[in-house]
Amino acid sequence: MRLSLLKIGIMAFLVGFPYLEPAAAETHTPTAYAGIMDLTSNEDMGIQHLRGEWMFTSEDGSAPIPIQVPGTWNHITGNPYSEGVYTLRLLPPTSAAEKAAIGGLLLPELSQALEVRVNGRLIFSSGDMKTGKADFTRELIPFMIEPEILLSIKIKNAQFRNGGLLYVPVFSDYDQLKRFRERKIFLEALIIGILLLVALYHLLLFAWRYQNVSALYLGFAALLMIFRGLTTGENLITVLFPNFSWTLDYRIEYISAYLSALALLRFLDTTFPFRNQFVKGAITIISGCIIAVSLFTTVLPISLLSKTVYLLQGCILICLLLGLAVIIHGYKEKKAASDLFFWGGLISIVLFIGDCAYYLFLPFSIFNSGLIGILIFLLVQTFVLSRIYGTAYLRAESLTRTLEDEVLKRTAALENTNHSLQEEITQRKRVEERLTVLSTTDPLTGAANRNKMNALLEQNHKVFLRYETCYGLIMFDVDHFKRVNDRYGHAVGDRVLKRLVEITLGVIRQCDILARWGGEEFLVLLPTLDIEGTVSAAERIRSALEEETHPEVGTVTASFGATIPQNRETMKDILARLDGYLYKAKQEGRNRVVHR
């Protein structure tokens, strides 16, 4: 009766499992269309998977075109080893934008060099954009939610068989997204913990009954799947060891996949010995090939290793099919528990096919399910071996409990250590954020300082030289400010400067940058504006300053110079010309804007 119920449960799982993930996915988020995702009608943020049509600009500078995410850009560029920029205009829920909430962006592991910008601000970079050499990119990035978010991801691929946004970024409230990722990490850690117990159980069983070679192979398969689980999905090995080499991680992922498939095949072969010479020869050949390929994987360059994914999946599939043939043979000969072996193996094949579809972006893909399939198979085989070697397992029960207690103690100790490290990292981040603010902000007025503005000017000028994206510059100097200091004192003068900055910030756009350039001299950077817009902005600032009445000194005015870059000017030439306009404004009587 128990076996019949187990079989019914396994069959129900096989029928219903492929529908679980798509059903959940439908509730996540609307789909982006033509580079825009409108979430303003949502009552709350929720977990938003940014799938659909992003706008894509290839490295040749051609006009942006829509491209599906997830997916590769091969069909667009014709070359996987390329560079491009993905852009998505995201309209968050109105409630989140009004509260200026802290949003979060969870990047998938792309194994490509990339830069992520929000409304033109660089919020994350990974790898080397010059060479295209990759690094880990599985990151959760915080940023301020604005009424409109222009998200751009620049990717350079120089090593892997596919380029582009291969998997979907996720957007939500930062705290909610953090909890979402923590749940995923917990689930993967739980699976790995179960695999660890399975591995220890069977390796100890082999040590106690060394003639049971099946337990040895099954224990090795579980250990190898632990390594694969640590290097896929949320990459728990990098969560535990942030500086872990990503190239070593990549090799471990491949080698563990090859050898775990081989270990499972040898486990089945030793459990149900096959007399057919053709099948036995095929098992020997595939075993030798996998061992040779695994050794070769340790030295193969990453750019070539990434191209062997089809070889990897082919070897695993061959191992699964040969294993299924062995199980069917055992079932025909009515070997003990061969029926449960068959159903467990069938689940593994179904989930492995779903796993392959996920990595190949096929329409019937489920998700990264290979680890779950192996876990189910191992659990079924554990149940089977318990039936076959019940007496021996009962004797080892007390030892297993001791080991489980030790694992729990070490897990608790590791959690305490991780908690301490997290607190130290959080404190260090706070100090670094404070130092960043101090190094880029004028301490008196709160405006950007000259160092910060120089970096922004250089960045905008490079964009102008490459893409001819215009920007405006306004330089203004407070009229007769020395008289204010001499007559009323420097304390009053400081209050006047602070108030001038407040007035200016209230006039310019949120994307414009105001910096204190000198004592009473200020510089404003206005991205994307032409000369008419720049002069208009300068007039608004001038008028607002003129209309303000300061309690101690009355009206304070300023003289303005305004310009935009011309032809192939250097940044030094532009600033010199702008300074000349400011000087001319003072010569012509002050409290005016000169732009030519």
XYZ file of C-alpha atoms in Angstrom:
596
model
C 0.000 0.000 0.000
C 2.797 2.410 0.903
C 4.618 1.724 -2.373
C 1.431 2.311 -4.386
C 0.853 5.700 -2.702
C 4.480 6.654 -3.349
C 4.136 5.776 -7.032
C 0.927 7.811 -7.316
C 2.660 10.795 -5.680
C 5.610 10.576 -8.064
C 3.338 10.383 -11.115
C 1.329 13.399 -9.891
C 4.588 15.306 -9.460
C 5.705 14.476 -13.014
C 2.376 15.630 -14.466
C 1.951 18.789 -12.396
C 5.509 20.036 -11.893
C 6.001 21.772 -15.292
C 2.978 23.999 -14.562
C 4.115 25.258 -11.167
C 6.763 27.788 -12.171
C 4.937 29.381 -15.148
C 1.841 29.862 -12.996
C 3.909 31.632 -10.395
C 5.682 33.700 -13.015
C 2.402 35.123 -14.364
C 1.789 36.955 -11.083
C 5.187 38.662 -10.959
C 5.048 41.583 -13.381
C 3.648 42.986 -16.613
C 5.778 42.694 -19.695
C 7.935 45.507 -21.056
C 6.947 46.771 -24.501
C 9.169 48.873 -26.776
C 11.557 49.608 -23.924
C 8.870 50.798 -21.460
C 7.420 49.028 -18.431
C 4.501 50.889 -16.813
C 3.875 49.921 -13.180
C 2.047 53.127 -12.142
C -1.292 51.324 -11.861
C 0.103 48.841 -9.318
C -1.075 49.413 -5.774
C 2.221 48.229 -4.347
C 5.665 47.435 -5.651
C 5.731 43.639 -5.554
C 8.514 41.563 -7.083
C 8.817 42.760 -10.698
C 10.686 40.566 -13.198
C 11.840 42.977 -15.905
C 11.146 40.685 -18.850
C 9.923 41.707 -22.267
C 11.161 44.172 -24.888
C 14.141 46.289 -23.892
C 15.698 48.799 -26.310
C 19.096 47.620 -27.501
C 21.910 49.683 -29.024
C 24.828 47.704 -30.457
C 28.446 48.825 -30.353
C 28.293 50.202 -33.914
C 26.099 53.055 -32.642
C 23.079 52.128 -34.780
C 19.573 53.211 -33.790
C 18.067 51.400 -30.763
C 15.860 48.406 -31.552
C 13.615 46.277 -29.303
C 15.079 42.978 -28.100
C 13.569 40.305 -25.879
C 14.884 39.776 -22.335
C 15.821 37.107 -21.429
C 17.728 36.085 -24.525
C 20.907 36.581 -26.493
C 21.882 39.293 -28.947
C 23.388 36.913 -31.543
C 20.426 37.331 -33.885
C 20.846 41.117 -33.669
C 24.617 41.569 -33.926
C 25.549 38.283 -35.571
C 28.438 38.087 -33.135
C 28.212 36.835 -29.530
C 31.528 38.498 -28.670
C 30.205 42.020 -28.880
C 29.139 45.060 -26.884
C 25.749 46.674 -26.442
C 23.514 48.735 -24.206
C 20.086 47.571 -22.961
C 17.691 50.371 -21.945
C 14.356 50.142 -20.120
C 12.189 53.123 -19.121
C 10.565 52.010 -15.875
C 7.534 53.810 -14.463
C 7.260 52.627 -10.827
C 4.064 52.642 -8.756
C 3.003 56.196 -7.891
C 3.031 55.465 -4.156
C 6.668 54.333 -4.246
C 7.776 57.370 -6.274
C 5.951 59.813 -3.970
C 7.576 58.311 -0.879
C 11.006 58.400 -2.591
C 11.414 54.803 -1.458
C 14.663 52.884 -1.754
C 14.389 50.472 -4.652
C 16.503 47.456 -5.409
C 17.736 45.797 -8.588
C 18.715 42.127 -8.429
C 21.080 41.284 -11.273
C 21.332 37.720 -12.572
C 24.701 36.037 -13.008
C 25.623 37.115 -16.543
C 29.359 36.225 -16.557
C 29.991 39.307 -18.698
C 31.520 42.712 -18.022
C 28.818 45.290 -17.435
C 27.889 48.766 -16.186
C 24.467 49.549 -14.689
C 23.098 53.096 -14.677
C 19.905 54.606 -13.269
C 18.930 57.959 -14.817
C 22.482 58.326 -16.057
C 24.103 57.589 -12.684
C 26.485 54.641 -12.509
C 25.251 52.408 -9.660
C 27.178 49.212 -10.350
C 29.953 47.850 -12.535
C 31.519 44.439 -12.845
C 34.415 43.053 -14.832
C 36.685 44.955 -17.223
C 34.765 46.919 -19.867
C 37.927 47.460 -21.907
C 38.782 43.785 -22.361
C 35.333 42.281 -21.721
C 36.695 39.914 -19.078
C 33.839 38.976 -16.768
C 33.316 38.733 -13.038
C 30.431 37.637 -10.832
C 27.374 39.899 -11.245
C 24.813 38.320 -8.937
C 24.250 41.529 -6.972
C 21.427 43.341 -5.174
C 21.814 47.073 -5.890
C 19.945 49.816 -3.949
C 18.900 53.135 -5.519
C 16.350 55.926 -5.001
C 12.989 55.400 -6.721
C 12.027 58.382 -8.879
C 8.795 59.039 -10.839
C 10.608 57.794 -13.927
C 13.580 55.448 -13.918
C 15.779 55.099 -16.976
C 17.615 51.820 -16.455
C 20.516 51.049 -18.772
C 22.806 48.019 -18.693
C 25.926 48.159 -20.835
C 27.379 44.708 -21.499
C 30.626 43.612 -23.112
C 31.072 39.908 -23.839
C 34.507 38.578 -24.772
C 34.589 35.066 -23.311
C 31.255 33.256 -23.429
C 29.270 31.556 -26.160
C 26.299 33.913 -25.776
C 26.131 37.654 -25.197
C 23.377 39.794 -23.741
C 20.860 39.732 -20.915
C 20.570 35.962 -20.727
C 18.361 36.025 -17.639
C 15.855 38.501 -16.179
C 16.794 41.298 -13.742
C 14.368 41.744 -10.844
C 13.117 45.103 -9.485
C 11.257 45.862 -6.258
C 11.393 47.675 -2.941
C 14.915 47.091 -1.603
C 13.869 45.439 1.671
C 11.308 43.237 -0.077
C 13.827 42.205 -2.727
C 16.405 41.497 -0.043
C 13.961 39.152 1.692
C 13.155 37.566 -1.686
C 16.824 36.796 -2.311
C 17.366 35.607 1.256
C 14.535 33.097 0.784
C 16.174 31.810 -2.404
C 19.521 31.528 -0.652
C 17.851 29.718 2.240
C 16.160 27.264 -0.141
C 19.435 26.489 -1.941
C 21.263 26.178 1.383
C 18.536 23.800 2.579
C 18.939 21.625 -0.534
C 22.715 21.586 -0.114
C 22.313 20.740 3.579
C 20.113 17.769 2.665
C 22.659 16.687 0.038
C 25.387 16.914 2.683
C 23.454 14.627 4.999
C 22.817 12.187 2.139
C 26.531 12.198 1.221
C 27.685 11.651 4.807
C 25.098 8.918 5.313
C 26.201 6.878 2.309
C 29.936 7.428 2.727
C 29.676 6.299 6.356
C 27.623 3.326 5.236
C 30.413 2.399 2.810
C 33.032 2.833 5.544
C 31.032 0.497 7.762
C 30.192 -1.990 4.979
C 32.999 -1.455 2.446
C 31.661 -4.136 0.132
C 28.660 -1.881 -0.589
C 30.202 -0.009 -3.543
C 26.781 1.366 -4.508
C 26.720 3.472 -1.336
C 30.198 4.839 -2.191
C 29.121 6.015 -5.673
C 25.893 7.510 -4.360
C 27.777 9.365 -1.606
C 30.245 10.756 -4.179
C 27.352 11.834 -6.420
C 25.790 13.757 -3.517
C 29.131 15.413 -2.659
C 29.675 16.471 -6.270
C 26.162 17.904 -6.460
C 26.970 19.974 -3.362
C 29.831 21.581 -5.305
C 27.540 22.163 -8.260
C 24.849 23.649 -6.008
C 27.400 26.021 -4.443
C 28.459 27.324 -7.871
C 25.057 27.741 -9.568
C 21.870 29.666 -8.826
C 22.660 32.207 -6.093
C 26.331 31.084 -6.042
C 26.407 30.340 -2.328
C 30.167 29.888 -2.470
C 30.536 33.607 -3.254
C 28.038 34.470 -0.512
C 30.292 32.641 1.938
C 33.555 33.750 0.303
C 33.038 37.057 -1.602
C 36.563 37.031 -3.065
C 36.324 33.509 -4.394
C 37.805 33.234 -7.906
C 34.970 33.208 -10.458
C 37.056 31.242 -12.983
C 37.617 28.511 -10.378
C 33.896 28.637 -9.591
C 33.113 28.133 -13.285
C 35.459 25.135 -13.573
C 34.049 23.547 -10.402
C 30.542 23.882 -11.863
C 31.518 22.002 -15.020
C 33.700 19.324 -13.377
C 31.133 18.554 -10.656
C 28.389 18.204 -13.304
C 30.464 15.730 -15.368
C 31.615 13.610 -12.430
C 28.254 13.564 -10.587
C 26.557 12.166 -13.713
C 29.295 9.523 -13.945
C 28.969 8.646 -10.235
C 25.203 8.137 -10.584
C 25.725 5.945 -13.647
C 28.293 3.789 -11.816
C 25.935 3.594 -8.826
C 23.180 2.124 -11.001
C 25.616 -0.200 -12.790
C 26.846 -1.664 -9.478
C 23.312 -1.940 -8.056
C 21.909 -3.781 -11.116
C 24.857 -5.472 -12.910
C 24.133 -5.606 -16.671
C 25.207 -8.645 -18.706
C 24.710 -6.995 -22.106
C 28.221 -6.368 -23.477
C 27.124 -3.455 -25.659
C 25.683 -1.531 -22.700
C 28.655 -2.425 -20.480
C 31.024 -1.240 -23.239
C 29.058 2.007 -23.632
C 29.278 2.627 -19.873
C 33.038 2.036 -19.935
C 33.536 4.355 -22.916
C 31.421 7.192 -21.512
C 33.183 6.811 -18.143
C 36.604 7.211 -19.767
C 35.429 10.156 -21.875
C 33.994 11.982 -18.862
C 37.153 11.512 -16.815
C 39.289 12.774 -19.739
C 37.039 15.786 -20.360
C 37.001 16.610 -16.630
C 40.803 16.656 -16.547
C 40.890 18.770 -19.697
C 38.388 21.206 -18.129
C 40.902 22.097 -15.399
C 43.234 23.756 -17.969
C 40.905 24.757 -20.808
C 40.618 28.578 -21.246
C 37.276 29.977 -20.091
C 36.489 31.335 -23.577
C 36.660 27.758 -24.912
C 35.164 26.096 -21.846
C 31.945 28.120 -22.228
C 31.464 26.582 -25.681
C 31.415 23.037 -24.285
C 28.013 23.409 -22.613
C 26.371 21.224 -25.262
C 29.058 18.562 -24.708
C 28.355 18.757 -20.968
C 24.605 18.374 -21.381
C 25.102 15.615 -23.951
C 27.322 13.597 -21.582
C 24.842 13.997 -18.727
C 21.934 12.978 -20.948
C 23.829 9.883 -22.181
C 24.551 8.932 -18.560
C 20.881 9.336 -17.677
C 19.722 7.259 -20.639
C 22.247 4.496 -19.927
C 21.188 4.555 -16.290
C 17.556 4.262 -17.340
C 18.461 1.248 -19.506
C 20.124 -0.365 -16.482
C 17.051 0.318 -14.341
C 14.699 -1.135 -16.968
C 16.895 -4.244 -17.122
C 16.676 -4.594 -13.335
C 12.921 -4.064 -13.483
C 12.517 -6.812 -16.088
C 14.539 -9.194 -13.953
C 12.420 -8.219 -10.939
C 15.392 -6.976 -8.924
C 14.589 -5.623 -5.479
C 13.235 -2.016 -5.518
C 13.885 -1.640 -9.271
C 10.433 -0.040 -9.695
C 11.331 2.853 -7.373
C 14.660 3.252 -9.157
C 12.734 3.591 -12.420
C 10.393 6.347 -11.174
C 13.206 8.232 -9.488
C 15.295 8.081 -12.667
C 12.342 9.269 -14.760
C 11.947 12.343 -12.522
C 15.666 13.110 -12.940
C 15.414 12.972 -16.743
C 12.324 15.233 -16.832
C 13.940 17.826 -14.589
C 17.246 17.614 -16.458
C 15.450 18.353 -19.745
C 13.802 21.344 -18.049
C 17.227 22.421 -16.791
C 18.694 22.244 -20.324
C 15.749 24.216 -21.719
C 16.344 26.912 -19.088
C 19.983 27.391 -20.108
C 19.161 27.205 -23.843
C 16.229 29.691 -23.550
C 13.718 27.247 -25.025
C 10.004 28.147 -24.754
C 9.108 25.119 -22.633
C 11.792 25.842 -20.011
C 10.844 25.511 -16.342
C 13.733 26.913 -14.290
C 17.150 25.797 -13.056
C 15.769 22.459 -11.878
C 18.693 20.076 -12.319
C 19.736 20.249 -8.657
C 16.185 19.518 -7.492
C 15.953 16.547 -9.880
C 19.181 15.047 -8.559
C 18.039 15.665 -4.984
C 14.776 13.798 -5.612
C 16.648 10.964 -7.312
C 19.118 10.705 -4.432
C 16.320 10.690 -1.874
C 14.515 7.926 -3.750
C 17.717 5.890 -3.972
C 18.359 6.502 -0.296
C 14.962 5.030 0.462
C 15.736 2.072 -1.800
C 19.108 1.349 -0.214
C 17.456 1.590 3.185
C 15.155 -1.239 2.156
C 18.008 -3.331 0.712
C 20.417 -2.805 3.591
C 17.907 -2.092 6.368
C 19.708 -3.945 9.136
C 23.044 -2.252 8.460
C 21.456 1.200 8.352
C 19.723 0.629 11.683
C 23.097 -0.115 13.304
C 24.518 3.120 11.893
C 21.548 5.209 13.092
C 23.182 6.399 16.311
C 26.313 7.495 14.406
C 24.160 9.370 11.895
C 22.373 11.266 14.686
C 25.722 12.285 16.150
C 26.865 13.591 12.767
C 23.595 15.462 12.222
C 23.973 17.161 15.624
C 27.519 18.158 14.726
C 26.329 19.579 11.392
C 23.642 21.613 13.179
C 26.187 22.932 15.703
C 28.610 23.943 12.958
C 25.772 25.509 10.992
C 24.788 27.565 14.049
C 28.425 28.585 14.599
C 28.723 29.573 10.950
C 25.503 31.630 11.182
C 26.894 33.473 14.222
C 30.120 34.162 12.359
C 28.210 35.344 9.296
C 26.078 37.622 11.483
C 29.204 39.211 12.989
C 30.734 39.645 9.546
C 27.514 41.202 8.247
C 27.482 43.734 11.079
C 31.128 44.612 10.400
C 30.446 44.980 6.664
C 27.403 47.188 7.355
C 29.441 49.447 9.649
C 32.234 49.674 7.083
C 29.760 50.571 4.338
C 28.350 53.384 6.472
C 31.836 54.801 6.989
C 32.614 54.512 3.268
C 29.338 56.250 2.347
C 30.130 59.084 4.759
C 33.644 59.454 3.316
C 32.186 59.510 -0.202
C 29.819 62.346 0.758
C 32.632 64.328 2.385
C 34.913 63.876 -0.631
C 32.311 65.040 -3.177
C 30.332 67.754 -1.331
C 31.120 71.355 -0.417
C 30.952 71.419 3.414
C 29.480 74.938 3.634
C 26.708 74.967 1.047
C 25.979 71.285 0.507
C 26.506 71.647 -3.256
C 28.912 69.387 -5.161
C 32.556 70.354 -4.840
C 35.002 71.057 -7.650
C 36.455 67.536 -7.661
C 32.996 65.997 -8.090
C 32.077 68.458 -10.847
C 35.342 67.836 -12.726
C 34.552 64.105 -12.833
C 30.998 64.752 -14.072
C 32.221 67.230 -16.692
C 34.726 64.708 -18.016
C 32.061 61.997 -18.176
C 29.484 64.174 -19.992
C 32.108 65.488 -22.386
C 33.123 61.959 -23.386
C 29.470 61.149 -24.120
C 29.236 64.355 -26.184
C 32.342 63.504 -28.214
C 31.128 59.974 -28.929
C 27.367 60.381 -29.342
C 27.045 64.174 -29.870
C 24.658 64.342 -26.902
C 24.619 68.034 -26.021
C 24.837 69.491 -22.522
C 24.764 73.014 -21.069
C 27.075 74.830 -18.650
C 26.274 77.895 -16.540
C 28.912 79.739 -14.521
C 27.796 82.542 -12.187
C 29.556 84.754 -9.669
C 27.891 86.725 -6.845
C 28.067 90.469 -7.532
C 30.045 92.568 -5.005
C 30.250 89.688 -2.569
C 33.428 91.093 -1.024
C 31.379 94.092 0.147
C 28.997 91.726 1.954
C 31.861 90.037 3.785
C 33.601 93.316 4.612
C 30.449 95.088 5.800
C 28.466 92.335 7.519
C 31.117 89.720 8.289
C 31.907 86.248 6.962
C 29.146 84.565 9.000
C 26.509 86.614 7.165
C 28.313 85.958 3.885
C 28.209 82.220 4.532
C 24.451 82.388 5.175
C 23.979 84.295 1.929
C 25.903 81.630 -0.022
C 23.839 78.843 1.561
C 20.617 80.629 0.647
C 21.827 81.200 -2.929
C 22.461 77.467 -3.271
C 18.984 76.648 -1.899
C 17.374 79.045 -4.394
C 19.370 77.642 -7.320
C 18.570 74.032 -6.438
C 14.891 74.968 -6.333
C 15.057 76.355 -9.881
C 17.119 73.760 -11.777
C 16.004 70.202 -12.676
C 16.649 67.163 -10.499
C 19.121 65.806 -13.053
C 21.123 69.086 -13.135
C 24.228 69.382 -10.955
C 25.225 72.492 -8.986
C 28.814 72.801 -7.751
C 30.713 75.443 -5.818
C 33.513 76.260 -8.262
C 35.328 78.926 -6.195
C 34.696 81.250 -3.254
C 31.473 82.872 -4.506
C 31.611 81.301 -7.976
C 29.286 78.420 -8.962
C 29.001 76.075 -11.938
C 25.823 74.299 -13.133
C 25.875 71.212 -15.426
C 22.651 70.706 -17.417
C 22.622 67.316 -19.257
C 20.891 67.127 -22.682
C 20.077 70.886 -22.929
C 20.854 72.947 -26.039
C 21.938 76.620 -25.955
C 18.363 77.966 -25.794
C 17.498 75.747 -22.849
C 20.784 76.600 -21.112
C 20.277 80.371 -21.462
C 16.661 80.022 -20.307
C 17.796 78.103 -17.203
C 20.426 80.788 -16.462
C 17.785 83.527 -16.717
C 15.523 81.641 -14.299
C 18.339 81.342 -11.765
C 19.309 85.024 -12.201
C 15.716 86.173 -11.761
C 15.170 83.975 -8.685
C 18.349 85.307 -7.031
C 17.386 88.914 -7.811
C 13.905 88.513 -6.321
C 15.194 87.115 -3.007
C 15.573 89.564 -0.098
C 18.125 88.499 2.507
C 17.383 89.596 6.107
C 20.794 91.173 6.753
C 21.950 92.414 3.323
C 18.832 92.821 1.195
C 19.015 91.931 -2.497
C 22.037 90.009 -3.833
C 22.500 89.545 -7.587
C 24.880 87.486 -9.731
C 26.473 87.647 -13.177
C 26.139 84.661 -15.516
C 27.928 83.041 -18.427
C 26.198 80.250 -20.387
C 27.374 77.932 -23.170
C 27.337 74.467 -24.707
C 30.294 72.481 -26.163
C 31.209 73.227 -29.761
C 32.855 70.991 -32.365
C 35.861 69.140 -30.898
C 36.635 71.537 -28.039
C 38.453 70.239 -25.008
C 36.947 70.665 -21.580
C 39.641 73.221 -20.769
C 38.693 75.329 -23.807
C 34.986 75.243 -22.912
C 35.623 76.403 -19.329
C 37.929 79.167 -20.535
C 35.282 80.407 -22.975
C 32.598 80.197 -20.268
C 34.780 82.198 -17.870
C 35.141 84.853 -20.596
C 31.356 85.137 -20.888
C 31.105 85.596 -17.126
C 33.773 88.308 -17.213
C 31.906 90.060 -20.047
C 28.667 89.973 -18.003
C 30.438 91.790 -15.160
C 31.901 94.343 -17.584
C 28.462 95.056 -19.063
C 26.991 95.962 -15.693
C 26.473 92.695 -13.800
C 23.148 90.894 -13.011
C 22.851 89.584 -16.551
C 23.444 86.472 -18.707
C 26.029 86.459 -21.503
C 26.290 83.474 -23.797
C 28.270 84.674 -26.781
